[in-house]
Coordinates of C-alpha atoms and ligand atoms in Angstrom, one line a residue:
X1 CA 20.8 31.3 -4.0
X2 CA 17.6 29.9 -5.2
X3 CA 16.3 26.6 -4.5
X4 CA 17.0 25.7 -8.3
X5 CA 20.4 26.8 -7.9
X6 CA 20.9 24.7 -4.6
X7 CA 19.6 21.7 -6.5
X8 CA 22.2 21.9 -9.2
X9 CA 24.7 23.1 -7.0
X10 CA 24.0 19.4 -5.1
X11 CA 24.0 17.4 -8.4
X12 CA 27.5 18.7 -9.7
X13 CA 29.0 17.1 -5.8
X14 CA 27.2 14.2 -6.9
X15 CA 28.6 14.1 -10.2
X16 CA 32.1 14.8 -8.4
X17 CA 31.6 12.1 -5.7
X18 CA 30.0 9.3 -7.9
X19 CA 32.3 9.7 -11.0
X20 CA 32.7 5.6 -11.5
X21 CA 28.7 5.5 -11.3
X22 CA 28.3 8.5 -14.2
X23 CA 30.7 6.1 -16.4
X24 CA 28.6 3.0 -16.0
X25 CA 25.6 5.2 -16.5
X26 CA 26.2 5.9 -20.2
X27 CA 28.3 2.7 -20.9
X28 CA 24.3 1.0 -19.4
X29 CA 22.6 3.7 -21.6
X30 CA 23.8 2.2 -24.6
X31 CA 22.5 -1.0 -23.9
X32 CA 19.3 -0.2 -21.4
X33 CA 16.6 2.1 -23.0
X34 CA 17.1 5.3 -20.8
X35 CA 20.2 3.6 -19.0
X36 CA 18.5 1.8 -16.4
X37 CA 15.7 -1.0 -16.1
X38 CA 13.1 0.5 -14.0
X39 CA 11.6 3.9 -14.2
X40 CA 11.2 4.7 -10.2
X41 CA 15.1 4.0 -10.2
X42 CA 16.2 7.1 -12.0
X43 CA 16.4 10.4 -10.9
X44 CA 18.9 13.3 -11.9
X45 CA 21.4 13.8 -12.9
X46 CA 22.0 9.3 -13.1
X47 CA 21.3 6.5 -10.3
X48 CA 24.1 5.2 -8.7
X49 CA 25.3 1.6 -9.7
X50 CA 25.7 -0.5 -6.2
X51 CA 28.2 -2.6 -5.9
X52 CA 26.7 -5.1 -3.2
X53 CA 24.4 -4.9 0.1
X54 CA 24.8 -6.5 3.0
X55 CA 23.0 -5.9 5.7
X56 CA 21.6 -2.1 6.0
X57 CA 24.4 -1.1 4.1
X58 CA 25.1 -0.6 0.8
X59 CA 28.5 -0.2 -1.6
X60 CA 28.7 2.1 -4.5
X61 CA 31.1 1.4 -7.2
X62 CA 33.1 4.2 -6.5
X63 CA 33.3 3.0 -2.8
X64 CA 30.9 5.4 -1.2
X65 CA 28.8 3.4 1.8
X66 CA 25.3 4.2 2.3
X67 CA 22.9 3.1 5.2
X68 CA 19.8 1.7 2.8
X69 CA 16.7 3.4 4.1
X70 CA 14.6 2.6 0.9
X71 CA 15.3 -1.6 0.8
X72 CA 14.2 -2.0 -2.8
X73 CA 11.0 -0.1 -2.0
X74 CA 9.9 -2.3 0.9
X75 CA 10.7 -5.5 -0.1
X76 CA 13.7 -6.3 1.5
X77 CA 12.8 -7.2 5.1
X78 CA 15.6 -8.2 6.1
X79 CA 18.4 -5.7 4.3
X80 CA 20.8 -7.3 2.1
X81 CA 22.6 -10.3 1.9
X82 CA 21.0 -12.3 5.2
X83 CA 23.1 -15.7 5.6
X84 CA 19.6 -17.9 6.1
X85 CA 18.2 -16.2 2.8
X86 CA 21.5 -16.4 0.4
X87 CA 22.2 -20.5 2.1
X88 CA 18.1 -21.0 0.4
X89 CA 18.9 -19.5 -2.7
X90 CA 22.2 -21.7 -3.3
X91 CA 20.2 -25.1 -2.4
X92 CA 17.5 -24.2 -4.2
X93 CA 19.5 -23.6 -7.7
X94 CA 21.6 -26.5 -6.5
X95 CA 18.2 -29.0 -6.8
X96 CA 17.2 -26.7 -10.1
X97 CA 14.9 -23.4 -9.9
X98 CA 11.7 -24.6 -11.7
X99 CA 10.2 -27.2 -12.9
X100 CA 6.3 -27.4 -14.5
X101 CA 5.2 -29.9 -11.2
X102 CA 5.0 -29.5 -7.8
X103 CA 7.7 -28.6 -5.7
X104 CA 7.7 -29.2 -1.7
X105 CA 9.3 -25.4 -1.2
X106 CA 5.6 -24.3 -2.8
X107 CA 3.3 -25.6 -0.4
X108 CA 5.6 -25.2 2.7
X109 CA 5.5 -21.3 1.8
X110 CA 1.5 -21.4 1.3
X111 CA 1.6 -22.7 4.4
X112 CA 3.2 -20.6 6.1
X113 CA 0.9 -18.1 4.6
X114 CA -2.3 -20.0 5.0
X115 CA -1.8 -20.2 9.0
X116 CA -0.7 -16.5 9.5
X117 CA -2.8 -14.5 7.3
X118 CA -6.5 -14.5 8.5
X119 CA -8.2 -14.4 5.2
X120 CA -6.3 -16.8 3.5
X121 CA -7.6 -20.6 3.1
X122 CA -5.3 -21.1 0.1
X123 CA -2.7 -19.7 -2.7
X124 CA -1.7 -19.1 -5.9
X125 CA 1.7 -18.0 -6.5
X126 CA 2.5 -15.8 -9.4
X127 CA 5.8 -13.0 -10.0
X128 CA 5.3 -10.0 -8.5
X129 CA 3.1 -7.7 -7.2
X130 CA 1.4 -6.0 -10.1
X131 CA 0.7 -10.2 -11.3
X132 CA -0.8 -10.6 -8.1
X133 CA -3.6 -7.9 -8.1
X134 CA -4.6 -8.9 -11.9
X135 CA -5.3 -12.6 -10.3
X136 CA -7.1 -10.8 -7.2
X137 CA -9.0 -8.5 -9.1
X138 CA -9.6 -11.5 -11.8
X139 CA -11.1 -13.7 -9.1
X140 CA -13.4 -11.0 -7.9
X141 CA -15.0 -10.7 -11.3
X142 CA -15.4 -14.7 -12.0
X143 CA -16.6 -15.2 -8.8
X144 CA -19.1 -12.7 -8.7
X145 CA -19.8 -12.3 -12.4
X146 CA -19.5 -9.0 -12.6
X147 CA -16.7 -6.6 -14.3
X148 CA -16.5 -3.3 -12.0
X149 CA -13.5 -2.3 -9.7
X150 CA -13.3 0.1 -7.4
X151 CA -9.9 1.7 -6.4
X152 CA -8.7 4.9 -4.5
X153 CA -7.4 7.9 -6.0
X154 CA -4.0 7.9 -5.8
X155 CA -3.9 4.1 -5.1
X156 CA -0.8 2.3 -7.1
X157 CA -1.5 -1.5 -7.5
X158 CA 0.9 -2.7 -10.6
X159 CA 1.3 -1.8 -13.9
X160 CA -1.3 -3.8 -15.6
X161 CA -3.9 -1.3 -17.7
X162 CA -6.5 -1.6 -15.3
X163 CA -4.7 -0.4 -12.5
X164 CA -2.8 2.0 -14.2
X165 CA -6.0 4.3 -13.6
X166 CA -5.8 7.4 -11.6
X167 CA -2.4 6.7 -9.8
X168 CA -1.2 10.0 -10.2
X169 CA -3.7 12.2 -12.5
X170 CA -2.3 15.8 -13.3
X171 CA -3.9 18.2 -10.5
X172 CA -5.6 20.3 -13.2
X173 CA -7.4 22.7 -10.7
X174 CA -7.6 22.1 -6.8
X175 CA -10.7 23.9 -6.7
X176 CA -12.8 20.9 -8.3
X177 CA -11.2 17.7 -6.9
X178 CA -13.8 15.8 -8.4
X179 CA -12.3 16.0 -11.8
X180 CA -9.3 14.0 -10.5
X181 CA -12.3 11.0 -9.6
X182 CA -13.0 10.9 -13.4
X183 CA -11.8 7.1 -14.2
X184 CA -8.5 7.6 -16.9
X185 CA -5.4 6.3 -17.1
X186 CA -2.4 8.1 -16.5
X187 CA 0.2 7.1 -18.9
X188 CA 0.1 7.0 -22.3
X189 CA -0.4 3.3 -24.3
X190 CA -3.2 2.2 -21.9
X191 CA -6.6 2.1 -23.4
X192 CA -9.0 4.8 -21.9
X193 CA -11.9 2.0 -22.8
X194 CA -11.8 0.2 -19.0
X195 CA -13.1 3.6 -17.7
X196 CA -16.3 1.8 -18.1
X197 CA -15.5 -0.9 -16.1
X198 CA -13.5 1.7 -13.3
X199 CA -15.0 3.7 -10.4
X200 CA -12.6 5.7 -8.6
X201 CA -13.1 7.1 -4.9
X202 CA -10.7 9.3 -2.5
X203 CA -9.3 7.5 0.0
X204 CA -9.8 7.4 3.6
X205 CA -13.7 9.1 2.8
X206 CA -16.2 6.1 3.4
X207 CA -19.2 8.5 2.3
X208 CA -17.9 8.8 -1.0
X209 CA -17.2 4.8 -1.1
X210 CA -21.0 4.4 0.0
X211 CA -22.5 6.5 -2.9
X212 CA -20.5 4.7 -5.7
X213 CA -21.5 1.3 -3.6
X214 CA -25.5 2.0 -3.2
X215 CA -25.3 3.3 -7.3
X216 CA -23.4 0.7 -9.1
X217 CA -23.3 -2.2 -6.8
X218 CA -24.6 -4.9 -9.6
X219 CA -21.9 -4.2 -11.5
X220 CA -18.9 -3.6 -9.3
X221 CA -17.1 -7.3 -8.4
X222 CA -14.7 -6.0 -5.5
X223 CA -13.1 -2.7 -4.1
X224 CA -9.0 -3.2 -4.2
X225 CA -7.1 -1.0 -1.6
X226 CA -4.4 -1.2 0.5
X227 CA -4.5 -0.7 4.2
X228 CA -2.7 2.4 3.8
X229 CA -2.1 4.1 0.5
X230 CA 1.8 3.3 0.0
X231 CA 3.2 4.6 -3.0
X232 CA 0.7 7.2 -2.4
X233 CA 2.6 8.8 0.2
X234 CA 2.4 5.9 3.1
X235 CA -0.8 7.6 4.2
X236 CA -2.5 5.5 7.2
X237 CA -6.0 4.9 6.8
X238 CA -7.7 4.7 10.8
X239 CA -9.2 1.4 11.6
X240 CA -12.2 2.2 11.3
X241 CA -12.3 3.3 7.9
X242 CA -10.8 0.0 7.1
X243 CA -14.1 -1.3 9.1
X244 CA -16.0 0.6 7.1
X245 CA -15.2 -0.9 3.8
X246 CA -15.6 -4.2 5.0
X247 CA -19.6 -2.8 6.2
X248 CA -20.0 -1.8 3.3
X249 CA -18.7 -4.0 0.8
X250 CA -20.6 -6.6 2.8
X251 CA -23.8 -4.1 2.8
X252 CA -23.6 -4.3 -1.2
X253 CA -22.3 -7.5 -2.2
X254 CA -19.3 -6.7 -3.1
X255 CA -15.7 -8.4 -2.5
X256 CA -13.3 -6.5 -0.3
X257 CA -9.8 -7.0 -1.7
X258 CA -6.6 -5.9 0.1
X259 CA -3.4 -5.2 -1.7
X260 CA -1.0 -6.2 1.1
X261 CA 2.0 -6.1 -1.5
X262 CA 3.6 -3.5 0.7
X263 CA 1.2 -3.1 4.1
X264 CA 2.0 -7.5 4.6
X265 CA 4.8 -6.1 6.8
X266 CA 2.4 -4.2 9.2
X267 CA 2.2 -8.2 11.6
X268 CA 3.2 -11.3 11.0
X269 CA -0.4 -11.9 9.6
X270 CA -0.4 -8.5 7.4
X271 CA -2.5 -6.0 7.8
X272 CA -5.4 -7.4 8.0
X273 CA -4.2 -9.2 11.4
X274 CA -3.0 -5.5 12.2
X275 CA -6.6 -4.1 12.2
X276 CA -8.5 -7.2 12.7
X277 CA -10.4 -6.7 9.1
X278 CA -10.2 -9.4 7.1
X279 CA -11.3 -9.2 3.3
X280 CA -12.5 -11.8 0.7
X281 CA -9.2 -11.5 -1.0
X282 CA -5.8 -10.3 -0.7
X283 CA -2.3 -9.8 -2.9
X284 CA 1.3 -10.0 -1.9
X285 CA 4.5 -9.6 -3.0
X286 CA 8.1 -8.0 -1.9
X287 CA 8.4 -9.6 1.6
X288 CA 6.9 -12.5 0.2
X289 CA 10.0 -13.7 -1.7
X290 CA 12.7 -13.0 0.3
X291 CA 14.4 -10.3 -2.1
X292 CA 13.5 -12.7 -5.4
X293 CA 10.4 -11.6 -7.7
X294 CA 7.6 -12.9 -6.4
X295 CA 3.5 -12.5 -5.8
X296 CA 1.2 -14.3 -4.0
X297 CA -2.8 -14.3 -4.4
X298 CA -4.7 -15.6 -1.3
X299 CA -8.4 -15.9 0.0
X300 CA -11.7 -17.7 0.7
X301 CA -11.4 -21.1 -0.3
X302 CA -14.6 -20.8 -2.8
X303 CA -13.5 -17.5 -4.2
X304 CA -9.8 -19.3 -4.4
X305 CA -11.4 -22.4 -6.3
X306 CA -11.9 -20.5 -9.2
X307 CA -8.0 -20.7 -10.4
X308 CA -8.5 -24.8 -9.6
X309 CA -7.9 -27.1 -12.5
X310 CA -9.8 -30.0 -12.0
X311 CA -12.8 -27.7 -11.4
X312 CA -15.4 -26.9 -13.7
X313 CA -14.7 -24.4 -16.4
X314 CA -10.7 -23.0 -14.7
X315 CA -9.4 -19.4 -15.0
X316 CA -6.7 -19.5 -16.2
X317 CA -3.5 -18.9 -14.0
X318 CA -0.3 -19.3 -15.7
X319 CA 3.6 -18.2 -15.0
X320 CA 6.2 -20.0 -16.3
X321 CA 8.3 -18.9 -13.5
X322 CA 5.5 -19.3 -11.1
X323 CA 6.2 -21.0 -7.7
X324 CA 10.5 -21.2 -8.6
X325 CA 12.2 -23.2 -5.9
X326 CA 14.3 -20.2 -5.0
X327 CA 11.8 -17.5 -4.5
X328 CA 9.6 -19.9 -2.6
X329 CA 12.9 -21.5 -0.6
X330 CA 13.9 -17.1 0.3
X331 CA 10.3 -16.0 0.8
X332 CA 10.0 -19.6 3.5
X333 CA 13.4 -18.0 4.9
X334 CA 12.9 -14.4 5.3
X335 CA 8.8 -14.7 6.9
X336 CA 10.6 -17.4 9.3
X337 CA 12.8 -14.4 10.3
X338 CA 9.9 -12.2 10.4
X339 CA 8.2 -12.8 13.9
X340 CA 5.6 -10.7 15.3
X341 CA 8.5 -9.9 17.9
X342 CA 10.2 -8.6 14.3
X343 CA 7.7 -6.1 13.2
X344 CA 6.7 -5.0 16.3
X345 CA 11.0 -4.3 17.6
X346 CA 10.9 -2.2 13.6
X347 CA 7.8 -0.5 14.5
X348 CA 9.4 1.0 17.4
X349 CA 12.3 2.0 15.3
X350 CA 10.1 3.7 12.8
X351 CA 8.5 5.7 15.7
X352 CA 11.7 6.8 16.9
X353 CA 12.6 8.2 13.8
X354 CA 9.7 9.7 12.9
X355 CA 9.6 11.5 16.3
X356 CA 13.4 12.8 15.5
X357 CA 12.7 14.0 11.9
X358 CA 9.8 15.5 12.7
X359 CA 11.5 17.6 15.8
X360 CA 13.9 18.3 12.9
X361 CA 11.2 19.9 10.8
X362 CA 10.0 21.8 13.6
X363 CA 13.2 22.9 15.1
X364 CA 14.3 24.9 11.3
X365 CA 10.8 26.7 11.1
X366 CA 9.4 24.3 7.9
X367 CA 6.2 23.4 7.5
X368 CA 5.8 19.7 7.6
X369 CA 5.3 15.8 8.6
X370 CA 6.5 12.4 8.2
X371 CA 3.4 10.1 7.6
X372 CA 4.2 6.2 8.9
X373 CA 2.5 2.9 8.7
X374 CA 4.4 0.4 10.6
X375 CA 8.2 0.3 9.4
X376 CA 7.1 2.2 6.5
X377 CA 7.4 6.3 6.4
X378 CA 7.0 9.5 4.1
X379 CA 8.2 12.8 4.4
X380 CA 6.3 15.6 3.4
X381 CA 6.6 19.1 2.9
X382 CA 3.0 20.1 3.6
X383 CA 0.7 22.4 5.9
X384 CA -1.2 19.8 8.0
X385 CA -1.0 15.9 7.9
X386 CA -2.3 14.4 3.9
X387 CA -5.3 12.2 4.6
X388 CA -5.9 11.2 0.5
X389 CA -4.0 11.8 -3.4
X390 CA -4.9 15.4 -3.4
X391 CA -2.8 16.5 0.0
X392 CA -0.1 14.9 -1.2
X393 CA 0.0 16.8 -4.8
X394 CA -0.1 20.1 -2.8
X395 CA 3.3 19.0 -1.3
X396 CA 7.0 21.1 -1.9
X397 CA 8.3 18.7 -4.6
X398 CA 11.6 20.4 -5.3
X399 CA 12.4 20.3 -1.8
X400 CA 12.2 16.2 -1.6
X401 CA 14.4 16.5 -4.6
X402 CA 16.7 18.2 -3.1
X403 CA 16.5 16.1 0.7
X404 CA 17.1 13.3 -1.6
X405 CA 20.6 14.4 -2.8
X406 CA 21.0 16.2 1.1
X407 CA 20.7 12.4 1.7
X408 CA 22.9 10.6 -0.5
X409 CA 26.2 13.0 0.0
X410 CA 25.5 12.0 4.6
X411 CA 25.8 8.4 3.1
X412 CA 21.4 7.9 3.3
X413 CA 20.1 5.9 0.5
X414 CA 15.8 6.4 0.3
X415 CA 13.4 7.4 -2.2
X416 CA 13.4 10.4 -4.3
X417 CA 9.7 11.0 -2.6
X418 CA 10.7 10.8 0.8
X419 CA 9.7 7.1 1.5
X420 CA 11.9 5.3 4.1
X421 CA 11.6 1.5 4.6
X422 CA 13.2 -0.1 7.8
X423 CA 15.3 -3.4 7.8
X424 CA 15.7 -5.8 10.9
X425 CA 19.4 -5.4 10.8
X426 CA 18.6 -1.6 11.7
X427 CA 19.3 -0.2 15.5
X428 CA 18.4 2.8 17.5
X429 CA 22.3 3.8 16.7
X430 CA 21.1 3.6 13.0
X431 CA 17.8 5.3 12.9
X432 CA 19.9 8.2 14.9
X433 CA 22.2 8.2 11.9
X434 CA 19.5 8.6 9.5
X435 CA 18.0 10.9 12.1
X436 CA 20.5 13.3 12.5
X437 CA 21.3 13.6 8.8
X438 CA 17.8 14.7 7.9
X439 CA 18.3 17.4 10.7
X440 CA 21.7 18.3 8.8
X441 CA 20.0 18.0 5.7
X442 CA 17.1 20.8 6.7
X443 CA 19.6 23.0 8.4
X444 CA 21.7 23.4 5.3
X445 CA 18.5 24.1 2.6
X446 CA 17.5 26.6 5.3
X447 CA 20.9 28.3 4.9
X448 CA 19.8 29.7 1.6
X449 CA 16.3 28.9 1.5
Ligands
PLP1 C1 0.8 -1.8 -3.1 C2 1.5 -2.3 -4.3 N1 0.8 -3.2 -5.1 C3 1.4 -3.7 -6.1 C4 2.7 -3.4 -6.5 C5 3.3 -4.0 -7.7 O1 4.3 -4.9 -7.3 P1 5.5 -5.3 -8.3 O2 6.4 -4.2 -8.4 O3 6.1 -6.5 -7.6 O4 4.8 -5.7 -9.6 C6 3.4 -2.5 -5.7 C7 4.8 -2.2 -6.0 O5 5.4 -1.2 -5.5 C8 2.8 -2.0 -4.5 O6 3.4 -1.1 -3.7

């Protein structure tokens, strides 16, 4: 049997075992363009609908229980359902959700933040992630009055135009990589005019970050990056690389930003505590907000004092939504859960279970890794370990595919791609659940394959 067989061979037992979820599937498709709400959620042959969470697990509405390895994509820090988060939520909408003046919930939140994250003097709250890095990347270019960005190859930051550029360019010939550094944006309805304004650089290669630096430095504003490329393939950058950006942003004037939307979970403090680098600027979200929609932008007080009000000639920084007693009363819940005792109990999860799944890989013969940064991980299907964007595109797609579905039918819920996300309520007994159904998982696809 082929692989492509395997793969529909796996999709008709989902169809069989998920029959209540293909009903609400095209009941939602008549009402939700493409039947869900949220491209990354699909995946063939439908998405399951959940019933509830609580905890690590999850419900499907045909009963199936799953151990949730994915946690919305990262954001969910503490699984589902966590009695301290839900008891927030309820007084929060019990005093009203929003309101266009200040709210007490607001600052205790930014406080929280200002004390644990290094670079942060103040905050601006806005909705979510993608809101947050158009304010960071905004602040960068009032403050230093200049338009230029720099960001990685591979590097996914939101879904406004500007970072829309380069997140996952077609792989049009591996034997010039440098085509794929060619500012563009990758899906159709952006405007290809920002390339102007966009310099693109591999990640994890600080001589290629120098030469864009020492050519274009008066017009480039900041370098955005993440302290490991996440939806990149959770690919750890070392220390000092992170070092060397904030050299050499310093070197040429330019303001380091960190997207901490996903990395924040690294230390109590983010990343940036992590490594001990500490950037002008930095962007949040997920953890943030407790499982509601949220984003945070945070730096140097003078870079900060460009959203201020009262000051002379304000950026704008508007959200109608912005600040919502409930996101601000769960986000002030779930970081109170989320100790330095927390991430570093997860982190040692995480290890475990990259050790197993990689023994796993080993033990059938395939050629692989599993990539981590903190609680965060990636499997991939790959000769050697993926430093940048262009390792990861030479990866065995059909076979994540396929481990997906493996996954789902030994009651795993994770990303299509391979990324795993670990929850506080997780155990060792867990992780060697999840463990031991990737090793099943391999064993079976190496039965035919
Ligand atoms: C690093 C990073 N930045 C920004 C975003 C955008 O966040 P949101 O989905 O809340 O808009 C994401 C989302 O996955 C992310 O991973």
């Amino acid at each position: 049997m082929s692989l492509e067989q395997y793969y529909e061979k796996l999709k008709e037992e989902y169809i069989e075992r998920t029959p209540i979820s293909g009903r609400a599937f095209k009941k939602a498709a008549k009402y939700l363009a493409g039947g869900e709400t949220r491209t990354v959620s699909y995946y063939p042959p439908y998405p399951l609908t959940i019933e509830s969470g609580r905890g690590c697990r999850l419900i499907d509405v045909d009963g199936n229980s799953y151990y949730d390895f994915l946690n919305n994509y990262t954001s969910l820090i503490h699984g589902h359902a966590n009695e301290k988060i839900a008891n927030a939520i309820c007084d929060a909408a019990k005093k009203g959700t929003a309101v266009p003046a200040g709210m007490e919930e607001q600052v205790k939140l930014a406080e929280l933040l200002c004390e644990r994250v290094p670079c942060v003097d103040s905050v601006r709250f806005c909705n979510s992630g993608t809101e947050a890095t158009l304010f960071a990347t905004r602040a960068a270019k009032v403050f230093t009055g200049k338009n230029g960005i720099v960001k990685m190859l591979g590097g996914y930051h939101g879904t406004t135009d500007m970072m829309e550029y380069n997140v996952t360019p077609p792989v049009m010939d591996y034997e010039h990589p440098q085509n794929m550094l060619i500012p563009k944006p990758d899906i159709r309805g952006v405007s290809d005019k920002l390339a102007e304004e966009m310099y693109i650089v591999p990640y994890n290669d600080l001589a290629a970050m120098e030469k864009v630096l020492s050519s274009h430095a008066d017009d480039i504003a900041g370098v955005i990056v993440e302290p490991f490329l996440g939806a990149g393939g959770v690919i750890p950058a070392k220390k000092e690389y992170l070092e060397g950006l904030r050299a050499l942003t310093e070197k040429y004037h330019v303001l380091l930003i960190f997207d901490e939307v996903q990395a924040f979970r690294l230390s109590e403090g983010g990343a940036q505590k992590k490594y001990g680098v500490i950037p002008d600027i930095a962007a949040f979200g997920k953890i943030i907000g407790g499982g509601l929609p949220v984003g945070a932008v945070g730096g140097r007080r003078e870079i900060m004092e460009v959203f201020n009000a009262a000051g002379k000639d304000p950026v704008t920084q508007s959200g109608t939504f912005n600040g919502n007693r409930a996101t601000m009363a769960a986000g002030y819940a779930a970081l109170m859960q989320y100790k330095q005792a927390d991430c570093d109990r997860l982190e040692q999860l995480a290890i475990r279970l990259q050790t197993k799944m990689e023994d796993a890989i080993r033990s059938v013969g395939m050629e692989g890794c599993v990539t981590r940064a903190g609680s965060l991980m990636n499997y991939h299907f790959i000769k050697g370990i993926p430093r940048n964007y262009t390792d990861v595109t030479r990866e065995n797609k059909d076979l994540c595919k396929i481990i997906h579905l493996e996954m789902l039918k030994r009651g795993i819920f994770l990303a299509p791609r391979g990324l795993i996300a670990l929850s506080t309520p997780m155990d060792e007994s867990v992780i060697d659940i999840c463990a031991e159904a990737f090793r099943d998982s391999l064993v079976s696809i190496r039965k035919i394959w």
